[in-house]
Amino acid sequence: MNYQKELDYVIEHLDLYKNKLLLHSCCAPCSSYVLEYLSNYFDITVFYYNPNISEKEEYNRRVEEQIRLLRNMPCGKKISFLEGDFEPEIFFSAIKGLEKCKEGTERCFVCYEMRLEKTAILAKQMEFDYFATTLTISPLKNAEVLNEIGERLSHLYDIRFLPSDFKKRDGYKRSIELSKEYNLYRQDYCGCIYSKVQSQQQNKDRG
């Protein structure tokens, strides 16, 4: 399925009085293009919820970068910010038994669902019209799985999910440009300790 075309359809038929979006953000760099794009159509609240990040210093740095980006980057509409709880124990409990999975497989899928479910529940409770995630902008994230999870949670919690594949139409390229423009901290791993170890090993192998 072409999720970018699905998003185009939603935007084309968007009710201007029902456009409140709770957008899960994994980090400032990934959110940059998404916010630039979607803020022309939605009233957005950025929800930073990433319990996969177990190191408090790393977590705080990413939160600060998200806030700094929102403060400095002009967007179509005003964007609000909501920080979730720092609770890495939730992540470690959820992925128990999957610690040795390769990056981009079952462990990551559980992590996707954990973050998206929290977003869906909160979106329903706070009476948003849609929920979505910035995760599909990354070439390393499985957009098909993310959208399938989002649709399933949409039905489960009775809250509309905004389909996406933000890497399309040079979205990922634009996020890199915006990261340079705003001098954003752009990490080389997703956030969990397992992806960090894998990234360090790959850097070591490259010499």
PDB file of C-alpha atoms in Angstrom:
ATOM      1  CA  MET A   1       0.000   0.000   0.000  1.00  0.00           C
ATOM      2  CA  ASN A   2       1.168   3.539  -0.770  1.00  0.00           C
ATOM      3  CA  TYR A   3       0.770   5.202   2.621  1.00  0.00           C
ATOM      4  CA  GLN A   4       1.781   8.608   1.271  1.00  0.00           C
ATOM      5  CA  LYS A   5      -1.209   8.496  -1.071  1.00  0.00           C
ATOM      6  CA  GLU A   6      -3.390   7.445   1.856  1.00  0.00           C
ATOM      7  CA  LEU A   7      -2.172  10.502   3.759  1.00  0.00           C
ATOM      8  CA  ASP A   8      -2.833  12.711   0.724  1.00  0.00           C
ATOM      9  CA  TYR A   9      -6.409  11.451   0.666  1.00  0.00           C
ATOM     10  CA  VAL A  10      -6.948  12.221   4.364  1.00  0.00           C
ATOM     11  CA  ILE A  11      -5.546  15.736   3.957  1.00  0.00           C
ATOM     12  CA  GLU A  12      -7.628  16.362   0.828  1.00  0.00           C
ATOM     13  CA  HIS A  13     -10.812  15.453   2.708  1.00  0.00           C
ATOM     14  CA  LEU A  14      -9.820  16.919   6.059  1.00  0.00           C
ATOM     15  CA  ASP A  15     -12.524  18.559   8.140  1.00  0.00           C
ATOM     16  CA  LEU A  16     -11.000  21.852   9.251  1.00  0.00           C
ATOM     17  CA  TYR A  17     -12.891  21.584  12.537  1.00  0.00           C
ATOM     18  CA  LYS A  18     -11.629  18.075  13.253  1.00  0.00           C
ATOM     19  CA  ASN A  19      -7.905  18.341  12.721  1.00  0.00           C
ATOM     20  CA  LYS A  20      -6.366  17.948  16.168  1.00  0.00           C
ATOM     21  CA  LEU A  21      -3.389  15.595  15.882  1.00  0.00           C
ATOM     22  CA  LEU A  22      -1.388  13.932  18.650  1.00  0.00           C
ATOM     23  CA  LEU A  23       1.947  13.220  16.987  1.00  0.00           C
ATOM     24  CA  HIS A  24       4.307  10.769  18.645  1.00  0.00           C
ATOM     25  CA  SER A  25       7.883  11.943  18.128  1.00  0.00           C
ATOM     26  CA  CYS A  26      10.953   9.769  18.457  1.00  0.00           C
ATOM     27  CA  CYS A  27      13.371  12.719  18.230  1.00  0.00           C
ATOM     28  CA  ALA A  28      13.741  16.285  16.995  1.00  0.00           C
ATOM     29  CA  PRO A  29      15.537  15.461  13.700  1.00  0.00           C
ATOM     30  CA  CYS A  30      12.869  12.978  12.602  1.00  0.00           C
ATOM     31  CA  SER A  31      10.064  15.323  13.637  1.00  0.00           C
ATOM     32  CA  SER A  32      11.461  18.331  11.775  1.00  0.00           C
ATOM     33  CA  TYR A  33      10.160  17.585   8.286  1.00  0.00           C
ATOM     34  CA  VAL A  34       6.974  15.993   9.631  1.00  0.00           C
ATOM     35  CA  LEU A  35       6.118  19.162  11.539  1.00  0.00           C
ATOM     36  CA  GLU A  36       7.016  21.404   8.632  1.00  0.00           C
ATOM     37  CA  TYR A  37       4.691  19.353   6.444  1.00  0.00           C
ATOM     38  CA  LEU A  38       1.729  18.534   8.696  1.00  0.00           C
ATOM     39  CA  SER A  39       1.488  21.870  10.512  1.00  0.00           C
ATOM     40  CA  ASN A  40      -0.062  23.308   7.366  1.00  0.00           C
ATOM     41  CA  TYR A  41      -3.093  21.061   7.894  1.00  0.00           C
ATOM     42  CA  PHE A  42      -3.317  20.003  11.547  1.00  0.00           C
ATOM     43  CA  ASP A  43      -3.300  21.509  15.015  1.00  0.00           C
ATOM     44  CA  ILE A  44      -0.455  19.433  16.401  1.00  0.00           C
ATOM     45  CA  THR A  45       0.613  18.405  19.863  1.00  0.00           C
ATOM     46  CA  VAL A  46       3.971  16.654  19.867  1.00  0.00           C
ATOM     47  CA  PHE A  47       4.004  13.737  22.284  1.00  0.00           C
ATOM     48  CA  TYR A  48       7.522  12.712  23.255  1.00  0.00           C
ATOM     49  CA  TYR A  49       7.270   9.195  24.630  1.00  0.00           C
ATOM     50  CA  ASN A  50      10.253   6.877  24.192  1.00  0.00           C
ATOM     51  CA  PRO A  51      10.804   4.406  27.057  1.00  0.00           C
ATOM     52  CA  ASN A  52      13.248   2.519  24.812  1.00  0.00           C
ATOM     53  CA  ILE A  53      15.813   5.158  25.834  1.00  0.00           C
ATOM     54  CA  SER A  54      17.220   3.818  29.078  1.00  0.00           C
ATOM     55  CA  GLU A  55      20.010   6.341  29.674  1.00  0.00           C
ATOM     56  CA  LYS A  56      18.630   9.399  31.450  1.00  0.00           C
ATOM     57  CA  GLU A  57      21.261  11.760  30.062  1.00  0.00           C
ATOM     58  CA  GLU A  58      20.492  10.681  26.492  1.00  0.00           C
ATOM     59  CA  TYR A  59      16.765  10.937  27.136  1.00  0.00           C
ATOM     60  CA  ASN A  60      17.048  14.466  28.526  1.00  0.00           C
ATOM     61  CA  ARG A  61      19.234  15.603  25.655  1.00  0.00           C
ATOM     62  CA  ARG A  62      16.681  14.436  23.101  1.00  0.00           C
ATOM     63  CA  VAL A  63      13.831  16.089  24.987  1.00  0.00           C
ATOM     64  CA  GLU A  64      15.744  19.372  25.099  1.00  0.00           C
ATOM     65  CA  GLU A  65      16.432  19.197  21.363  1.00  0.00           C
ATOM     66  CA  GLN A  66      12.761  18.568  20.656  1.00  0.00           C
ATOM     67  CA  ILE A  67      11.748  21.611  22.689  1.00  0.00           C
ATOM     68  CA  ARG A  68      14.453  23.746  21.085  1.00  0.00           C
ATOM     69  CA  LEU A  69      13.286  22.790  17.602  1.00  0.00           C
ATOM     70  CA  LEU A  70       9.678  23.680  18.421  1.00  0.00           C
ATOM     71  CA  ARG A  71      10.811  27.005  19.810  1.00  0.00           C
ATOM     72  CA  ASN A  72      12.931  27.956  16.793  1.00  0.00           C
ATOM     73  CA  MET A  73      11.347  26.423  13.696  1.00  0.00           C
ATOM     74  CA  PRO A  74       8.490  28.385  12.117  1.00  0.00           C
ATOM     75  CA  CYS A  75       5.503  26.184  11.255  1.00  0.00           C
ATOM     76  CA  GLY A  76       2.120  26.630   9.627  1.00  0.00           C
ATOM     77  CA  LYS A  77       0.308  26.597  12.963  1.00  0.00           C
ATOM     78  CA  LYS A  78       1.306  26.800  16.614  1.00  0.00           C
ATOM     79  CA  ILE A  79       2.546  23.455  17.934  1.00  0.00           C
ATOM     80  CA  SER A  80       2.148  22.270  21.517  1.00  0.00           C
ATOM     81  CA  PHE A  81       4.430  19.877  23.381  1.00  0.00           C
ATOM     82  CA  LEU A  82       3.659  17.077  25.798  1.00  0.00           C
ATOM     83  CA  GLU A  83       6.376  14.997  27.437  1.00  0.00           C
ATOM     84  CA  GLY A  84       5.620  11.435  28.432  1.00  0.00           C
ATOM     85  CA  ASP A  85       7.068   9.674  31.453  1.00  0.00           C
ATOM     86  CA  PHE A  86      10.617   8.376  31.560  1.00  0.00           C
ATOM     87  CA  GLU A  87       9.956   4.685  32.159  1.00  0.00           C
ATOM     88  CA  PRO A  88      12.592   2.394  30.599  1.00  0.00           C
ATOM     89  CA  GLU A  89      11.376  -0.477  32.771  1.00  0.00           C
ATOM     90  CA  ILE A  90       8.274  -0.627  30.539  1.00  0.00           C
ATOM     91  CA  PHE A  91      10.479  -1.208  27.507  1.00  0.00           C
ATOM     92  CA  PHE A  92      12.636  -3.889  29.121  1.00  0.00           C
ATOM     93  CA  SER A  93       9.547  -5.731  30.319  1.00  0.00           C
ATOM     94  CA  ALA A  94       7.899  -5.575  26.896  1.00  0.00           C
ATOM     95  CA  ILE A  95      10.882  -6.929  24.956  1.00  0.00           C
ATOM     96  CA  LYS A  96      11.870  -9.642  27.426  1.00  0.00           C
ATOM     97  CA  GLY A  97      13.077 -12.662  25.462  1.00  0.00           C
ATOM     98  CA  LEU A  98      13.720 -10.573  22.340  1.00  0.00           C
ATOM     99  CA  GLU A  99      16.955  -8.949  23.466  1.00  0.00           C
ATOM    100  CA  LYS A 100      19.058 -10.745  20.852  1.00  0.00           C
ATOM    101  CA  CYS A 101      16.791  -9.980  17.894  1.00  0.00           C
ATOM    102  CA  LYS A 102      18.392  -8.075  15.061  1.00  0.00           C
ATOM    103  CA  GLU A 103      17.633  -4.400  14.698  1.00  0.00           C
ATOM    104  CA  GLY A 104      14.505  -3.863  12.618  1.00  0.00           C
ATOM    105  CA  THR A 105      12.825  -7.154  13.545  1.00  0.00           C
ATOM    106  CA  GLU A 106      10.521  -8.449  16.302  1.00  0.00           C
ATOM    107  CA  ARG A 107      12.038  -6.453  19.182  1.00  0.00           C
ATOM    108  CA  CYS A 108      11.553  -3.229  17.241  1.00  0.00           C
ATOM    109  CA  PHE A 109       7.982  -4.165  16.317  1.00  0.00           C
ATOM    110  CA  VAL A 110       7.122  -4.564  20.006  1.00  0.00           C
ATOM    111  CA  CYS A 111       8.716  -1.181  20.662  1.00  0.00           C
ATOM    112  CA  TYR A 112       6.672   0.416  17.863  1.00  0.00           C
ATOM    113  CA  GLU A 113       3.462  -0.906  19.348  1.00  0.00           C
ATOM    114  CA  MET A 114       4.349   0.130  22.884  1.00  0.00           C
ATOM    115  CA  ARG A 115       4.835   3.746  21.853  1.00  0.00           C
ATOM    116  CA  LEU A 116       1.930   3.885  19.431  1.00  0.00           C
ATOM    117  CA  GLU A 117      -0.484   2.342  21.921  1.00  0.00           C
ATOM    118  CA  LYS A 118       0.396   4.937  24.548  1.00  0.00           C
ATOM    119  CA  THR A 119      -0.201   7.638  21.935  1.00  0.00           C
ATOM    120  CA  ALA A 120      -3.542   6.172  20.849  1.00  0.00           C
ATOM    121  CA  ILE A 121      -4.822   5.877  24.427  1.00  0.00           C
ATOM    122  CA  LEU A 122      -3.805   9.441  25.230  1.00  0.00           C
ATOM    123  CA  ALA A 123      -5.268  10.775  21.984  1.00  0.00           C
ATOM    124  CA  LYS A 124      -8.598   9.165  22.841  1.00  0.00           C
ATOM    125  CA  GLN A 125      -8.556  10.433  26.426  1.00  0.00           C
ATOM    126  CA  MET A 126      -7.672  13.993  25.379  1.00  0.00           C
ATOM    127  CA  GLU A 127     -10.207  14.012  22.533  1.00  0.00           C
ATOM    128  CA  PHE A 128      -7.808  14.408  19.627  1.00  0.00           C
ATOM    129  CA  ASP A 129      -9.107  13.670  16.154  1.00  0.00           C
ATOM    130  CA  TYR A 130      -6.047  11.711  14.985  1.00  0.00           C
ATOM    131  CA  PHE A 131      -2.851  10.134  16.246  1.00  0.00           C
ATOM    132  CA  ALA A 132       0.328   9.475  14.263  1.00  0.00           C
ATOM    133  CA  THR A 133       4.065   8.884  14.609  1.00  0.00           C
ATOM    134  CA  THR A 134       7.218  10.358  13.105  1.00  0.00           C
ATOM    135  CA  LEU A 135       8.847   6.910  13.010  1.00  0.00           C
ATOM    136  CA  THR A 136       7.948   6.264   9.360  1.00  0.00           C
ATOM    137  CA  ILE A 137      10.415   8.923   8.207  1.00  0.00           C
ATOM    138  CA  SER A 138      13.371   6.679   8.998  1.00  0.00           C
ATOM    139  CA  PRO A 139      14.679   4.360   6.260  1.00  0.00           C
ATOM    140  CA  LEU A 140      15.519   1.946   9.096  1.00  0.00           C
ATOM    141  CA  LYS A 141      11.915   1.698  10.332  1.00  0.00           C
ATOM    142  CA  ASN A 142       9.318  -0.571   8.737  1.00  0.00           C
ATOM    143  CA  ALA A 143       6.543   1.735   7.550  1.00  0.00           C
ATOM    144  CA  GLU A 144       4.259  -1.154   6.641  1.00  0.00           C
ATOM    145  CA  VAL A 145       4.421  -2.641  10.143  1.00  0.00           C
ATOM    146  CA  LEU A 146       3.998   0.791  11.739  1.00  0.00           C
ATOM    147  CA  ASN A 147       0.886   1.517   9.712  1.00  0.00           C
ATOM    148  CA  GLU A 148      -0.571  -1.917  10.384  1.00  0.00           C
ATOM    149  CA  ILE A 149      -0.078  -1.400  14.117  1.00  0.00           C
ATOM    150  CA  GLY A 150      -1.570   2.072  13.919  1.00  0.00           C
ATOM    151  CA  GLU A 151      -4.673   0.856  12.100  1.00  0.00           C
ATOM    152  CA  ARG A 152      -5.195  -1.989  14.571  1.00  0.00           C
ATOM    153  CA  LEU A 153      -4.902   0.390  17.533  1.00  0.00           C
ATOM    154  CA  SER A 154      -7.232   2.798  15.771  1.00  0.00           C
ATOM    155  CA  HIS A 155      -9.983   0.188  15.789  1.00  0.00           C
ATOM    156  CA  LEU A 156      -9.162  -0.966  19.306  1.00  0.00           C
ATOM    157  CA  TYR A 157      -9.356   2.492  20.894  1.00  0.00           C
ATOM    158  CA  ASP A 158     -11.786   4.144  18.472  1.00  0.00           C
ATOM    159  CA  ILE A 159      -9.426   6.953  17.459  1.00  0.00           C
ATOM    160  CA  ARG A 160      -8.382   7.726  13.886  1.00  0.00           C
ATOM    161  CA  PHE A 161      -4.832   6.877  12.848  1.00  0.00           C
ATOM    162  CA  LEU A 162      -3.056   9.083  10.313  1.00  0.00           C
ATOM    163  CA  PRO A 163      -1.324   6.812   7.772  1.00  0.00           C
ATOM    164  CA  SER A 164       2.131   7.877   6.652  1.00  0.00           C
ATOM    165  CA  ASP A 165       5.404   7.081   5.015  1.00  0.00           C
ATOM    166  CA  PHE A 166       7.174  10.350   5.663  1.00  0.00           C
ATOM    167  CA  LYS A 167      10.401   9.256   3.994  1.00  0.00           C
ATOM    168  CA  LYS A 168       8.612   9.554   0.652  1.00  0.00           C
ATOM    169  CA  ARG A 169       8.946  12.709  -1.486  1.00  0.00           C
ATOM    170  CA  ASP A 170      12.431  13.284  -0.063  1.00  0.00           C
ATOM    171  CA  GLY A 171      11.053  13.634   3.457  1.00  0.00           C
ATOM    172  CA  TYR A 172      14.081  11.954   5.004  1.00  0.00           C
ATOM    173  CA  LYS A 173      16.400  14.124   2.925  1.00  0.00           C
ATOM    174  CA  ARG A 174      14.549  17.226   4.071  1.00  0.00           C
ATOM    175  CA  SER A 175      14.844  16.140   7.715  1.00  0.00           C
ATOM    176  CA  ILE A 176      18.628  15.997   7.302  1.00  0.00           C
ATOM    177  CA  GLU A 177      18.628  19.489   5.783  1.00  0.00           C
ATOM    178  CA  LEU A 178      16.541  20.854   8.652  1.00  0.00           C
ATOM    179  CA  SER A 179      18.751  19.111  11.199  1.00  0.00           C
ATOM    180  CA  LYS A 180      21.758  20.934   9.745  1.00  0.00           C
ATOM    181  CA  GLU A 181      19.873  24.229   9.550  1.00  0.00           C
ATOM    182  CA  TYR A 182      18.926  24.097  13.233  1.00  0.00           C
ATOM    183  CA  ASN A 183      22.112  22.327  14.332  1.00  0.00           C
ATOM    184  CA  LEU A 184      20.170  19.459  15.870  1.00  0.00           C
ATOM    185  CA  TYR A 185      21.754  16.630  17.799  1.00  0.00           C
ATOM    186  CA  ARG A 186      21.353  13.726  15.384  1.00  0.00           C
ATOM    187  CA  GLN A 187      22.099  10.446  17.125  1.00  0.00           C
ATOM    188  CA  ASP A 188      23.402   7.389  15.236  1.00  0.00           C
ATOM    189  CA  TYR A 189      21.159   4.851  16.984  1.00  0.00           C
ATOM    190  CA  CYS A 190      17.430   4.669  17.719  1.00  0.00           C
ATOM    191  CA  GLY A 191      17.734   4.996  21.477  1.00  0.00           C
ATOM    192  CA  CYS A 192      17.666   1.538  23.056  1.00  0.00           C
ATOM    193  CA  ILE A 193      20.789  -0.028  24.487  1.00  0.00           C
ATOM    194  CA  TYR A 194      20.682  -2.827  21.918  1.00  0.00           C
ATOM    195  CA  SER A 195      20.721  -0.469  18.936  1.00  0.00           C
ATOM    196  CA  LYS A 196      23.510   1.511  20.606  1.00  0.00           C
ATOM    197  CA  VAL A 197      25.691  -1.596  20.952  1.00  0.00           C
ATOM    198  CA  GLN A 198      24.991  -2.555  17.336  1.00  0.00           C
ATOM    199  CA  SER A 199      25.853   0.948  16.136  1.00  0.00           C
ATOM    200  CA  GLN A 200      29.101   0.969  18.106  1.00  0.00           C
ATOM    201  CA  GLN A 201      30.059  -2.428  16.664  1.00  0.00           C
ATOM    202  CA  GLN A 202      29.342  -1.276  13.109  1.00  0.00           C
ATOM    203  CA  ASN A 203      31.452   1.850  13.626  1.00  0.00           C
ATOM    204  CA  LYS A 204      34.235  -0.312  15.028  1.00  0.00           C
ATOM    205  CA  ASP A 205      34.059  -2.697  12.051  1.00  0.00           C
ATOM    206  CA  ARG A 206      34.346   0.263   9.664  1.00  0.00           C
ATOM    207  CA  GLY A 207      37.531   1.221  11.475  1.00  0.00           C
TER     208      GLY A 207
END
